[in-house]
CSV table of C-alpha atoms and ligand atoms in Angstrom, one decimal:
chain,number,residue,atom,x,y,z
A,1,MET,CA,21.1,5.0,5.4
A,2,GLU,CA,23.1,4.7,2.2
A,3,ASP,CA,22.2,1.2,1.0
A,4,LEU,CA,20.7,-2.0,2.2
A,5,ALA,CA,23.9,-3.9,2.0
A,6,SER,CA,25.5,-1.8,4.7
A,7,GLN,CA,22.6,-2.6,7.0
A,8,LEU,CA,23.2,-6.3,6.6
A,9,LYS,CA,26.8,-6.4,8.0
A,10,GLN,CA,27.2,-8.8,10.9
A,11,VAL,CA,23.6,-9.7,10.6
A,12,LYS,CA,22.6,-13.4,10.6
A,13,THR,CA,18.8,-13.3,10.7
A,14,VAL,CA,16.4,-10.8,9.1
A,15,ALA,CA,12.6,-10.4,9.4
A,16,ILE,CA,10.8,-8.3,6.8
A,17,ALA,CA,7.2,-7.1,7.3
A,18,GLY,CA,4.8,-4.8,5.6
A,19,HIS,CA,1.3,-3.4,6.4
A,20,VAL,CA,-1.9,-5.4,7.0
A,21,LYS,CA,-4.0,-6.0,3.9
A,22,PRO,CA,-0.9,-5.8,1.7
A,23,ASP,CA,-1.3,-3.9,-1.6
A,24,GLY,CA,1.0,-3.9,-4.7
A,25,ASP,CA,3.6,-1.6,-3.2
A,26,CYS,CA,3.7,-3.5,0.0
A,27,VAL,CA,4.0,-6.9,-1.6
A,28,GLY,CA,6.4,-5.6,-4.4
A,29,SER,CA,8.8,-3.7,-2.1
A,30,CYS,CA,8.9,-6.5,0.6
A,31,LEU,CA,9.5,-9.2,-1.9
A,32,ALA,CA,12.2,-7.1,-3.7
A,33,THR,CA,14.1,-6.8,-0.4
A,34,TYR,CA,13.5,-10.5,0.4
A,35,ASN,CA,14.7,-11.7,-3.0
A,36,TYR,CA,17.7,-9.4,-2.8
A,37,ILE,CA,18.8,-10.8,0.5
A,38,ALA,CA,18.0,-14.4,-0.5
A,39,THR,CA,19.9,-14.1,-3.8
A,40,TRP,CA,23.0,-12.2,-2.7
A,41,PHE,CA,23.3,-13.0,1.0
A,42,PRO,CA,22.6,-16.7,1.1
A,43,GLU,CA,24.4,-16.9,4.5
A,44,ILE,CA,21.6,-14.7,6.0
A,45,GLU,CA,18.4,-16.4,7.2
A,46,VAL,CA,15.6,-14.2,6.0
A,47,ASP,CA,11.8,-14.5,6.6
A,48,LEU,CA,9.1,-12.3,5.1
A,49,TYR,CA,5.9,-11.8,7.1
A,50,LEU,CA,2.7,-10.6,5.3
A,51,GLU,CA,-1.0,-11.3,5.6
A,52,PRO,CA,-2.4,-13.3,2.6
A,53,ILE,CA,-1.6,-11.5,-0.7
A,54,PRO,CA,-3.9,-11.0,-3.7
A,55,ASN,CA,-3.6,-13.9,-6.3
A,56,ILE,CA,-2.6,-11.4,-9.0
A,57,PHE,CA,0.8,-11.0,-7.3
A,58,LYS,CA,1.6,-14.7,-7.0
A,59,PHE,CA,3.7,-14.8,-10.1
A,60,LEU,CA,6.4,-12.8,-8.3
A,61,LYS,CA,9.4,-14.9,-7.2
A,62,ASN,CA,9.2,-16.5,-3.8
A,63,THR,CA,5.6,-15.5,-2.9
A,64,ASP,CA,5.3,-19.2,-1.8
A,65,LYS,CA,7.9,-18.5,0.9
A,66,ILE,CA,5.9,-15.7,2.6
A,67,CYS,CA,5.0,-16.6,6.2
A,68,HIS,CA,1.3,-15.7,6.8
A,69,GLY,CA,1.2,-16.8,10.4
A,70,CYS,CA,3.4,-15.4,13.1
A,71,GLU,CA,3.6,-18.5,15.3
A,72,SER,CA,7.3,-18.6,15.9
A,73,ASP,CA,8.8,-16.4,18.7
A,74,LYS,CA,12.1,-16.0,16.8
A,75,GLN,CA,14.1,-13.0,17.8
A,76,TYR,CA,15.9,-11.5,14.8
A,77,ASP,CA,19.1,-9.5,14.5
A,78,LEU,CA,17.3,-7.1,12.1
A,79,CYS,CA,13.7,-6.3,11.4
A,80,ILE,CA,13.0,-4.3,8.2
A,81,VAL,CA,9.5,-2.8,8.0
A,82,GLN,CA,8.3,-1.4,4.7
A,83,ASP,CA,5.4,0.7,3.4
A,84,CYS,CA,4.1,0.9,6.9
A,85,GLY,CA,3.4,4.3,8.6
A,86,ASP,CA,3.1,3.0,12.2
A,87,THR,CA,3.6,-0.2,14.1
A,88,GLY,CA,-0.1,-0.6,14.5
A,89,ARG,CA,-0.3,-1.4,10.8
A,90,LEU,CA,2.1,-4.3,11.1
A,91,GLY,CA,-0.6,-6.6,12.5
A,92,LYS,CA,0.7,-9.7,14.2
A,93,ALA,CA,4.2,-9.3,12.8
A,94,VAL,CA,4.7,-6.4,15.2
A,95,LYS,CA,6.2,-8.8,17.7
A,96,TYR,CA,9.3,-9.4,15.4
A,97,PHE,CA,9.7,-5.6,15.3
A,98,ASP,CA,9.4,-5.2,19.0
A,99,THR,CA,11.9,-8.0,19.8
A,100,ALA,CA,14.5,-7.4,17.0
A,101,ARG,CA,18.0,-6.3,18.0
A,102,ARG,CA,17.8,-3.5,15.4
A,103,THR,CA,15.0,-2.1,13.3
A,104,VAL,CA,14.9,-0.3,9.9
A,105,CYS,CA,11.9,1.4,8.3
A,106,ILE,CA,11.6,2.1,4.6
A,107,ASP,CA,8.5,4.1,3.8
A,108,HIS,CA,6.9,7.0,2.0
A,109,HIS,CA,3.8,7.8,4.1
A,110,ILE,CA,3.6,11.4,5.3
A,111,SER,CA,2.0,10.2,8.5
A,112,ASN,CA,5.1,8.1,9.4
A,113,LEU,CA,6.6,9.3,12.7
A,114,SER,CA,10.1,7.6,12.2
A,115,PHE,CA,9.5,4.8,14.7
A,116,ALA,CA,12.4,2.5,13.9
A,117,ASP,CA,16.1,2.7,14.9
A,118,GLU,CA,17.0,3.6,11.3
A,119,ASN,CA,14.4,5.4,9.2
A,120,TYR,CA,14.5,5.9,5.4
A,121,ILE,CA,11.3,7.9,4.9
A,122,PHE,CA,10.6,10.1,1.9
A,123,PRO,CA,6.9,11.2,1.6
A,124,GLU,CA,7.4,12.8,-1.8
A,125,VAL,CA,8.6,9.6,-3.4
A,126,SER,CA,6.1,7.6,-5.4
A,127,SER,CA,6.3,4.3,-3.6
A,128,THR,CA,8.3,2.3,-1.1
A,129,SER,CA,9.4,0.1,-4.1
A,130,GLU,CA,11.1,3.2,-5.7
A,131,LEU,CA,12.9,3.7,-2.4
A,132,VAL,CA,14.0,0.1,-2.3
A,133,PHE,CA,15.3,0.5,-5.8
A,134,GLY,CA,17.5,3.3,-4.6
A,135,LEU,CA,18.9,1.2,-1.8
A,136,LEU,CA,20.1,-1.7,-4.0
A,137,GLU,CA,23.1,-1.9,-6.3
A,138,GLU,CA,21.8,-1.7,-9.8
A,139,GLU,CA,23.8,-4.6,-11.1
A,140,LYS,CA,22.3,-6.8,-8.3
A,141,ILE,CA,18.7,-6.1,-9.4
A,142,THR,CA,17.8,-9.4,-11.2
A,143,LYS,CA,14.9,-9.6,-13.5
A,144,GLU,CA,12.8,-11.2,-10.7
A,145,ILE,CA,13.7,-8.3,-8.3
A,146,ALA,CA,12.9,-5.8,-11.1
A,147,GLU,CA,9.4,-7.4,-11.5
A,148,CYS,CA,8.7,-6.9,-7.8
A,149,ILE,CA,9.8,-3.2,-7.9
A,150,TYR,CA,7.9,-2.5,-11.1
A,151,VAL,CA,4.7,-4.0,-9.6
A,152,GLY,CA,5.0,-1.7,-6.5
A,153,ILE,CA,5.7,1.4,-8.6
A,154,VAL,CA,2.8,0.7,-11.0
A,155,HIS,CA,0.3,0.2,-8.2
A,156,ASP,CA,1.2,3.2,-6.1
A,157,THR,CA,1.4,5.6,-9.0
A,158,GLY,CA,-1.9,4.4,-10.7
A,159,VAL,CA,0.3,3.3,-13.7
A,160,PHE,CA,2.5,6.4,-13.6
A,161,GLN,CA,-0.4,8.8,-13.3
A,162,TYR,CA,-0.5,10.2,-9.7
A,163,SER,CA,1.3,13.5,-8.9
A,164,SER,CA,3.9,11.5,-6.8
A,165,THR,CA,5.2,10.2,-10.2
A,166,SER,CA,8.5,12.0,-10.9
A,167,SER,CA,11.0,12.0,-13.7
A,168,LYS,CA,13.1,9.9,-11.4
A,169,THR,CA,10.2,7.4,-11.1
A,170,MET,CA,10.1,7.1,-14.9
A,171,GLY,CA,13.9,6.7,-15.0
A,172,VAL,CA,13.7,3.9,-12.5
A,173,ALA,CA,10.9,2.2,-14.6
A,174,GLY,CA,13.1,2.5,-17.7
A,175,ILE,CA,16.0,0.7,-15.9
A,176,LEU,CA,13.6,-2.0,-14.8
A,177,MET,CA,12.3,-2.4,-18.3
A,178,ASP,CA,15.9,-3.0,-19.5
A,179,LYS,CA,16.1,-5.9,-17.1
A,180,GLY,CA,13.8,-7.8,-19.4
A,181,ILE,CA,10.5,-7.7,-17.5
A,182,ASP,CA,7.2,-8.1,-19.3
A,183,PHE,CA,6.0,-4.6,-18.3
A,184,SER,CA,2.8,-4.5,-20.3
A,185,ARG,CA,1.7,-7.9,-19.0
A,186,ILE,CA,2.4,-6.8,-15.4
A,187,VAL,CA,0.2,-3.7,-15.9
A,188,ASP,CA,-2.6,-5.6,-17.6
A,189,GLU,CA,-2.7,-8.6,-15.3
A,190,THR,CA,-2.0,-7.0,-11.9
A,191,TYR,CA,-3.6,-3.5,-12.3
A,192,PHE,CA,-6.4,-3.5,-14.9
A,193,ALA,CA,-7.7,-7.1,-14.9
A,194,LYS,CA,-10.8,-7.5,-12.8
A,195,THR,CA,-12.9,-10.5,-12.1
A,196,PHE,CA,-16.6,-10.4,-13.1
A,197,GLY,CA,-17.5,-10.0,-9.4
A,198,GLN,CA,-15.1,-7.1,-9.0
A,199,ASN,CA,-16.6,-5.3,-12.0
A,200,LYS,CA,-20.1,-5.9,-10.7
A,201,ILE,CA,-19.3,-4.5,-7.2
A,202,LEU,CA,-17.6,-1.5,-8.8
A,203,GLY,CA,-20.9,-0.9,-10.6
A,204,GLN,CA,-22.8,-1.3,-7.4
A,205,ALA,CA,-20.5,1.1,-5.5
A,206,LEU,CA,-21.0,3.7,-8.3
A,207,LEU,CA,-24.8,3.2,-8.3
A,208,ASN,CA,-24.8,3.6,-4.5
A,209,SER,CA,-22.7,6.8,-4.7
A,210,GLU,CA,-24.0,10.3,-3.8
A,211,LEU,CA,-22.7,13.8,-4.4
A,212,TYR,CA,-22.3,16.2,-1.5
A,213,LEU,CA,-21.0,19.8,-1.1
A,214,ASP,CA,-22.3,21.0,-4.5
A,215,GLY,CA,-20.7,18.1,-6.3
A,216,GLN,CA,-17.2,18.5,-4.7
A,217,MET,CA,-17.4,15.4,-2.6
A,218,ILE,CA,-18.6,11.9,-3.6
A,219,ALA,CA,-19.2,9.1,-1.2
A,220,THR,CA,-20.4,5.6,-1.3
A,221,VAL,CA,-20.8,2.6,1.0
A,222,ILE,CA,-20.4,-1.2,0.3
A,223,THR,CA,-21.9,-3.5,3.0
A,224,ARG,CA,-20.9,-7.0,3.9
A,225,ALA,CA,-24.1,-8.3,2.3
A,226,GLU,CA,-23.1,-6.7,-1.0
A,227,MET,CA,-19.6,-8.3,-0.8
A,228,ASP,CA,-21.3,-11.6,-0.2
A,229,ARG,CA,-23.7,-11.1,-3.1
A,230,TYR,CA,-20.8,-10.6,-5.6
A,231,GLN,CA,-18.5,-13.0,-3.8
A,232,VAL,CA,-15.7,-10.6,-3.3
A,233,MET,CA,-13.3,-10.0,-0.4
A,234,PRO,CA,-12.3,-6.6,0.9
A,235,ARG,CA,-9.0,-6.9,-1.0
A,236,HIS,CA,-11.0,-7.0,-4.3
A,237,LEU,CA,-12.4,-3.5,-3.7
A,238,GLU,CA,-9.2,-1.7,-4.7
A,239,GLY,CA,-9.8,0.7,-7.6
A,240,ILE,CA,-13.3,1.7,-6.6
A,241,VAL,CA,-12.4,4.9,-4.8
A,242,SER,CA,-10.0,5.9,-7.7
A,243,GLN,CA,-12.9,5.6,-10.1
A,244,MET,CA,-15.1,7.8,-7.9
A,245,ARG,CA,-12.3,10.4,-7.7
A,246,ASN,CA,-12.4,10.6,-11.5
A,247,THR,CA,-15.9,12.1,-11.4
A,248,LYS,CA,-15.9,15.6,-13.0
A,249,GLY,CA,-16.0,18.4,-10.4
A,250,VAL,CA,-15.1,16.2,-7.5
A,251,GLU,CA,-12.4,17.3,-5.1
A,252,ALA,CA,-12.6,14.4,-2.6
A,253,ALA,CA,-13.9,10.8,-2.8
A,254,VAL,CA,-15.0,8.9,0.3
A,255,PHE,CA,-15.4,5.1,0.2
A,256,LEU,CA,-16.6,3.0,3.1
A,257,TYR,CA,-16.8,-0.7,3.2
A,258,GLU,CA,-18.0,-2.8,6.1
A,259,ASN,CA,-15.4,-4.8,8.1
A,260,GLU,CA,-16.2,-8.2,9.5
A,261,GLU,CA,-16.8,-6.8,13.0
A,262,GLY,CA,-19.2,-4.1,11.7
A,263,SER,CA,-16.8,-1.2,11.8
A,264,TRP,CA,-16.1,0.8,8.5
A,265,LYS,CA,-12.9,0.8,6.5
A,266,LEU,CA,-12.6,4.3,5.2
A,267,SER,CA,-10.7,5.1,1.9
A,268,LEU,CA,-10.1,8.7,1.0
A,269,ARG,CA,-8.8,10.2,-2.3
A,270,SER,CA,-8.3,13.9,-3.2
A,271,ASN,CA,-7.7,15.7,-6.4
A,272,GLY,CA,-5.3,18.1,-4.8
A,273,LYS,CA,-7.1,20.7,-2.7
A,274,VAL,CA,-8.0,18.5,0.2
A,275,ASN,CA,-5.3,16.9,2.4
A,276,VAL,CA,-6.9,13.6,3.2
A,277,ALA,CA,-3.9,12.3,5.2
A,278,GLU,CA,-4.8,15.0,7.8
A,279,ILE,CA,-8.4,13.7,8.0
A,280,ALA,CA,-7.3,10.0,8.2
A,281,VAL,CA,-4.8,10.7,11.0
A,282,ARG,CA,-7.5,12.5,13.0
A,283,HIS,CA,-9.4,9.3,12.9
A,284,GLY,CA,-6.5,7.0,13.9
A,285,GLY,CA,-5.4,6.2,10.3
A,286,GLY,CA,-2.9,7.6,8.0
A,287,GLY,CA,-1.6,7.7,4.4
A,288,HIS,CA,-0.7,10.4,1.9
A,289,VAL,CA,-2.0,13.8,1.1
A,290,ARG,CA,-4.0,12.5,-1.8
A,291,ALA,CA,-4.7,8.9,-0.7
A,292,ALA,CA,-5.4,7.9,2.9
A,293,GLY,CA,-7.5,5.6,5.0
A,294,ALA,CA,-8.7,4.7,8.5
A,295,THR,CA,-11.1,2.5,10.4
A,296,MET,CA,-14.2,4.1,11.9
A,297,GLU,CA,-17.1,3.0,14.1
A,298,GLY,CA,-20.7,4.1,14.0
A,299,GLU,CA,-23.4,4.3,11.4
A,300,ALA,CA,-22.2,4.7,7.8
A,301,GLN,CA,-24.0,8.0,7.4
A,302,GLU,CA,-22.5,9.3,10.6
A,303,VAL,CA,-19.0,8.5,9.4
A,304,ILE,CA,-19.7,10.2,6.0
A,305,GLN,CA,-21.1,13.3,7.8
A,306,ALA,CA,-18.0,13.5,10.1
A,307,VAL,CA,-15.7,13.3,7.1
A,308,LEU,CA,-17.8,15.7,5.1
A,309,GLU,CA,-17.5,18.3,7.8
A,310,GLU,CA,-13.7,18.1,7.7
A,311,ILE,CA,-13.6,18.2,3.9
A,312,GLN,CA,-15.9,21.2,4.0
A,313,GLU,CA,-13.7,22.9,6.5
A,314,GLN,CA,-10.6,22.4,4.2
A,315,LEU,CA,-12.5,23.5,1.1
A,316,SER,CA,-13.8,26.6,2.8
A,317,ALA,CA,-10.1,27.6,3.4
A,318,TRP,CA,-9.9,27.7,-0.4
A,319,GLY,CA,-13.0,29.9,-0.4
A,320,ILE,CA,-14.9,27.4,-2.5
A,321,CYS,CA,-17.3,25.9,0.0
B,1,LIG,P1,-6.4,2.7,0.7
B,1,LIG,O1,-7.5,3.7,0.7
B,1,LIG,O2,-6.0,2.3,-0.7
B,1,LIG,O3,-6.7,1.5,1.6
B,1,LIG,O4,-5.2,3.4,1.4
B,1,LIG,C1,-4.6,4.6,0.9
B,1,LIG,C2,-3.4,4.9,1.7
B,1,LIG,O5,-3.7,5.2,3.0
B,1,LIG,C3,-2.3,3.8,1.7
B,1,LIG,O6,-1.1,4.4,1.5
B,1,LIG,C4,-2.5,3.2,3.0
B,1,LIG,O7,-1.3,2.6,3.5
B,1,LIG,C5,-3.0,4.3,3.9
B,1,LIG,N1,-4.0,3.7,4.9
B,1,LIG,C6,-5.2,3.2,4.6
B,1,LIG,N2,-5.8,2.8,5.7
B,1,LIG,C7,-5.0,3.1,6.7
B,1,LIG,C8,-5.1,2.9,8.1
B,1,LIG,O8,-6.1,2.4,8.7
B,1,LIG,N3,-4.1,3.4,8.9
B,1,LIG,C9,-3.0,4.0,8.3
B,1,LIG,N4,-2.0,4.4,9.1
B,1,LIG,N5,-2.8,4.1,7.0
B,1,LIG,C10,-3.8,3.7,6.2
B,2,LIG,MN1,3.1,2.5,-0.7
């Protein structure tokens, strides 16, 4: 696949979808594609399907056009799925993928098994948003499209910090800055700003945390009751596991929060030695080598123990556990 425009030839209807519980890269990359098609291909009917998005992203153009329900049974000429490693992560929007005449996947998850007709998958690239940038003509990237891509890159690189950040990523960010975006405000207001409740639950998560494996693993649990106490939703818990990973001496961070049905959402982060994607995939999830997740059943301590054993196994291969 050379560019997005070539995929749109003879296409009259397009559905775009991303993963459940959309994060910055998912929202940014999907909206960038949506806004590109809506701006430059007005003859094409385009719909974007995403679960409700965090309020911090609502300044991006056309967030009010996002379809949150999947009531219609429309069949599309083309379905583009982004930032999504498998069809199970599409949630209800999977029906548009299943019924579309042609499908395209743009993604950077190492666990992605190339499930679409056309796959544009580069696990070493920082973000799906950086991939979308490469598929658009530079002169057609408006300031509004640039804002979407910048949000995605900032969120998936931890503000240009993670090892997936390349000199190319920085070059792309520079081009986006030249489009006139308010880059420091985007970083402040979408990445660093936290509500009082979010800061409190971060504190609670850190207070609940324990070290394992001689300080090489850190784990914590947040229950539904704690989320209720601080009046936060699961989507407000982003950033907690990254803060845990910053603990000196830690190789892997394990964060569990309770889903509505009582199962556990598992978030894993590594400082390099542990491949957490491998662990997540073994439990039906996926992600990247240094950031991955899954959903697991059972008691929280059983889940931690199961993950601990796999982390220990990997660390022992390094001769350090
Ligand atoms: P987080 O820990 O921030 O929820 O997710 C980290 C990374 O793992 C993200 O790239 C995310 O897409 C992926 N991920 C998280 N949970 C799951 C899951 O349940 N299934 C799959 N396939 N990927 C997941
Ligand atoms: Mn991503």
